GROMACS .gro file of N, CA and C in nm:
model
  219
    1MET      N    1   1.718   7.137  -8.846
    1MET     CA    2   1.694   7.025  -8.769
    1MET      C    3   1.793   7.039  -8.672
    2ALA      N    4   1.753   7.001  -8.527
    2ALA     CA    5   1.843   7.025  -8.427
    2ALA      C    6   1.939   6.925  -8.374
    3ALA      N    7   2.046   6.975  -8.353
    3ALA     CA    8   2.160   6.861  -8.337
    3ALA      C    9   2.149   6.785  -8.208
    4ILE      N   10   2.142   6.663  -8.206
    4ILE     CA   11   2.120   6.558  -8.108
    4ILE      C   12   2.265   6.554  -8.008
    5PRO      N   13   2.241   6.589  -7.896
    5PRO     CA   14   2.356   6.610  -7.795
    5PRO      C   15   2.408   6.460  -7.810
    6PRO      N   16   2.530   6.445  -7.760
    6PRO     CA   17   2.605   6.305  -7.745
    6PRO      C   18   2.544   6.235  -7.636
    7LEU      N   19   2.555   6.103  -7.628
    7LEU     CA   20   2.528   6.026  -7.508
    7LEU      C   21   2.629   6.027  -7.394
    8ASP      N   22   2.574   6.054  -7.302
    8ASP     CA   23   2.645   6.060  -7.161
    8ASP      C   24   2.716   5.918  -7.138
    9PRO      N   25   2.816   5.893  -7.127
    9PRO     CA   26   2.890   5.744  -7.127
    9PRO      C   27   2.828   5.713  -6.954
   10ASN      N   28   2.831   5.786  -6.874
   10ASN     CA   29   2.789   5.755  -6.739
   10ASN      C   30   2.646   5.838  -6.698
   11PRO      N   31   2.527   5.791  -6.764
   11PRO     CA   32   2.409   5.888  -6.711
   11PRO      C   33   2.382   5.885  -6.573
   12ILE      N   34   2.427   5.804  -6.507
   12ILE     CA   35   2.372   5.796  -6.389
   12ILE      C   36   2.502   5.791  -6.273
   13ASN      N   37   2.479   5.855  -6.191
   13ASN     CA   38   2.581   5.884  -6.067
   13ASN      C   39   2.551   5.794  -5.987
   14PRO      N   40   2.634   5.666  -5.974
   14PRO     CA   41   2.572   5.561  -5.885
   14PRO      C   42   2.587   5.608  -5.739
   15ALA      N   43   2.657   5.681  -5.685
   15ALA     CA   44   2.637   5.741  -5.555
   15ALA      C   45   2.518   5.777  -5.518
   16ALA      N   46   2.462   5.854  -5.609
   16ALA     CA   47   2.334   5.915  -5.614
   16ALA      C   48   2.220   5.812  -5.563
   17PHE      N   49   2.225   5.712  -5.614
   17PHE     CA   50   2.143   5.628  -5.601
   17PHE      C   51   2.169   5.467  -5.514
   18THR      N   52   2.288   5.530  -5.423
   18THR     CA   53   2.296   5.400  -5.327
   18THR      C   54   2.183   5.408  -5.217
   19VAL      N   55   2.144   5.294  -5.180
   19VAL     CA   56   2.050   5.275  -5.079
   19VAL      C   57   2.078   5.150  -4.987
   20THR      N   58   2.088   5.180  -4.859
   20THR     CA   59   2.106   5.063  -4.776
   20THR      C   60   1.973   5.030  -4.698
   21ALA      N   61   1.958   4.905  -4.690
   21ALA     CA   62   1.852   4.872  -4.596
   21ALA      C   63   1.911   4.799  -4.490
   22GLU      N   64   1.816   4.844  -4.378
   22GLU     CA   65   1.853   4.781  -4.246
   22GLU      C   66   1.853   4.623  -4.232
   23ARG      N   67   1.731   4.570  -4.283
   23ARG     CA   68   1.697   4.422  -4.261
   23ARG      C   69   1.672   4.379  -4.426
   24GLY      N   70   1.780   4.312  -4.458
   24GLY     CA   71   1.733   4.217  -4.576
   24GLY      C   72   1.727   4.320  -4.732
   25PRO      N   73   1.688   4.248  -4.833
   25PRO     CA   74   1.672   4.299  -4.965
   25PRO      C   75   1.542   4.416  -4.960
   26CYS      N   76   1.532   4.472  -5.059
   26CYS     CA   77   1.426   4.572  -5.066
   26CYS      C   78   1.396   4.610  -5.226
   27LEU      N   79   1.279   4.645  -5.251
   27LEU     CA   80   1.251   4.691  -5.410
   27LEU      C   81   1.239   4.831  -5.392
   28ILE      N   82   1.331   4.895  -5.492
   28ILE     CA   83   1.311   5.023  -5.505
   28ILE      C   84   1.265   5.083  -5.637
   29TYR      N   85   1.174   5.199  -5.620
   29TYR     CA   86   1.145   5.244  -5.769
   29TYR      C   87   1.213   5.409  -5.787
   30ALA      N   88   1.280   5.430  -5.853
   30ALA     CA   89   1.317   5.549  -5.904
   30ALA      C   90   1.225   5.618  -6.010
   31SER      N   91   1.143   5.736  -5.955
   31SER     CA   92   1.039   5.807  -6.033
   31SER      C   93   1.117   5.826  -6.183
   32SER      N   94   1.009   5.844  -6.268
   32SER     CA   95   1.024   5.851  -6.415
   32SER      C   96   1.074   5.996  -6.433
   33THR      N   97   1.071   6.084  -6.335
   33THR     CA   98   1.081   6.229  -6.357
   33THR      C   99   1.243   6.262  -6.261
   34GLY      N  100   1.284   6.136  -6.196
   34GLY     CA  101   1.406   6.165  -6.125
   34GLY      C  102   1.400   6.225  -5.998
   35ASP      N  103   1.288   6.260  -5.928
   35ASP     CA  104   1.288   6.356  -5.822
   35ASP      C  105   1.238   6.280  -5.686
   36ALA      N  106   1.247   6.129  -5.733
   36ALA     CA  107   1.184   6.058  -5.582
   36ALA      C  108   1.208   5.898  -5.612
   37ILE      N  109   1.251   5.865  -5.489
   37ILE     CA  110   1.292   5.713  -5.483
   37ILE      C  111   1.207   5.657  -5.375
   38THR      N  112   1.143   5.543  -5.409
   38THR     CA  113   1.028   5.500  -5.309
   38THR      C  114   1.093   5.362  -5.290
   39LEU      N  115   1.091   5.286  -5.159
   39LEU     CA  116   1.103   5.137  -5.134
   39LEU      C  117   0.962   5.111  -5.135
   40VAL      N  118   0.924   5.029  -5.251
   40VAL     CA  119   0.801   5.025  -5.287
   40VAL      C  120   0.743   4.867  -5.206
   41ASP      N  121   0.847   4.822  -5.145
   41ASP     CA  122   0.785   4.703  -5.045
   41ASP      C  123   0.762   4.751  -4.919
   42GLN      N  124   0.780   4.870  -4.891
   42GLN     CA  125   0.753   4.952  -4.762
   42GLN      C  126   0.653   5.046  -4.764
   43MET      N  127   0.646   5.130  -4.889
   43MET     CA  128   0.536   5.233  -4.870
   43MET      C  129   0.492   5.236  -5.054
   44VAL      N  130   0.373   5.318  -5.052
   44VAL     CA  131   0.309   5.335  -5.176
   44VAL      C  132   0.351   5.459  -5.269
   45VAL      N  133   0.368   5.403  -5.386
   45VAL     CA  134   0.433   5.531  -5.490
   45VAL      C  135   0.321   5.617  -5.500
   46SER      N  136   0.346   5.766  -5.481
   46SER     CA  137   0.239   5.877  -5.455
   46SER      C  138   0.163   5.893  -5.593
   47SER      N  139   0.211   5.908  -5.683
   47SER     CA  140   0.128   5.948  -5.786
   47SER      C  141   0.054   5.848  -5.875
   48PRO      N  142  -0.059   5.867  -5.942
   48PRO     CA  143  -0.122   5.736  -6.044
   48PRO      C  144  -0.036   5.711  -6.133
   49ARG      N  145   0.028   5.814  -6.200
   49ARG     CA  146   0.126   5.761  -6.335
   49ARG      C  147   0.244   5.697  -6.288
   50GLU      N  148   0.303   5.744  -6.162
   50GLU     CA  149   0.415   5.654  -6.125
   50GLU      C  150   0.368   5.510  -6.092
   51ARG      N  151   0.228   5.492  -6.007
   51ARG     CA  152   0.211   5.384  -5.977
   51ARG      C  153   0.194   5.277  -6.071
   52ALA      N  154   0.136   5.330  -6.223
   52ALA     CA  155   0.120   5.265  -6.350
   52ALA      C  156   0.236   5.227  -6.396
   53ILE      N  157   0.349   5.301  -6.370
   53ILE     CA  158   0.469   5.268  -6.425
   53ILE      C  159   0.526   5.160  -6.359
   54CYS      N  160   0.530   5.190  -6.215
   54CYS     CA  161   0.597   5.090  -6.124
   54CYS      C  162   0.537   4.959  -6.126
   55ARG      N  163   0.419   4.950  -6.148
   55ARG     CA  164   0.313   4.827  -6.172
   55ARG      C  165   0.361   4.745  -6.286
   56ALA      N  166   0.373   4.815  -6.401
   56ALA     CA  167   0.428   4.763  -6.508
   56ALA      C  168   0.542   4.711  -6.509
   57LEU      N  169   0.631   4.790  -6.438
   57LEU     CA  170   0.796   4.728  -6.410
   57LEU      C  171   0.789   4.605  -6.343
   58LEU      N  172   0.714   4.588  -6.226
   58LEU     CA  173   0.688   4.479  -6.160
   58LEU      C  174   0.638   4.376  -6.195
   59VAL      N  175   0.530   4.378  -6.308
   59VAL     CA  176   0.486   4.276  -6.395
   59VAL      C  177   0.596   4.245  -6.487
   60HIS      N  178   0.645   4.335  -6.538
   60HIS     CA  179   0.755   4.267  -6.627
   60HIS      C  180   0.849   4.208  -6.566
   61SER      N  181   0.898   4.244  -6.466
   61SER     CA  182   0.995   4.172  -6.387
   61SER      C  183   0.970   4.019  -6.331
   62LEU      N  184   0.837   4.016  -6.288
   62LEU     CA  185   0.786   3.896  -6.246
   62LEU      C  186   0.786   3.797  -6.387
   63ALA      N  187   0.735   3.854  -6.498
   63ALA     CA  188   0.743   3.766  -6.643
   63ALA      C  189   0.899   3.714  -6.644
   64LEU      N  190   0.988   3.796  -6.648
   64LEU     CA  191   1.101   3.764  -6.673
   64LEU      C  192   1.166   3.641  -6.574
   65LEU      N  193   1.129   3.674  -6.460
   65LEU     CA  194   1.181   3.561  -6.347
   65LEU      C  195   1.084   3.434  -6.397
   66ASP      N  196   0.960   3.426  -6.425
   66ASP     CA  197   0.878   3.320  -6.443
   66ASP      C  198   0.951   3.267  -6.587
   67GLY      N  199   0.999   3.327  -6.677
   67GLY     CA  200   1.062   3.289  -6.805
   67GLY      C  201   1.175   3.184  -6.775
   68THR      N  202   1.270   3.259  -6.662
   68THR     CA  203   1.382   3.144  -6.659
   68THR      C  204   1.355   3.062  -6.550
   69GLU      N  205   1.236   3.014  -6.511
   69GLU     CA  206   1.220   2.899  -6.435
   69GLU      C  207   1.163   2.772  -6.512
   70GLY      N  208   1.217   2.666  -6.466
   70GLY     CA  209   1.167   2.559  -6.555
   70GLY      C  210   1.033   2.513  -6.519
   71SER      N  211   0.948   2.439  -6.604
   71SER     CA  212   0.811   2.394  -6.571
   71SER      C  213   0.799   2.318  -6.457
   72ALA      N  214   0.686   2.366  -6.361
   72ALA     CA  215   0.680   2.302  -6.236
   72ALA      C  216   0.616   2.161  -6.244
   73PRO      N  217   0.652   2.058  -6.182
   73PRO     CA  218   0.637   1.911  -6.206
   73PRO      C  219   0.476   1.897  -6.187
   0.00000   0.00000   0.00000
């Protein structure tokens, strides 16, 4: 049985993912392969697999937002 490598306490280098927006907030999708970052409110994620993952994350995020809001009158 192969040894499991120890977990990296800092798996993401924050400086590598620093993005600035010229105007207001933006939505960013980092690909599952780690080779692309897309501003999804400004352009389409390129591959069908990545679009499906991005869509699922957006739907999940919206469900979390909806879950924190009170019932509409």
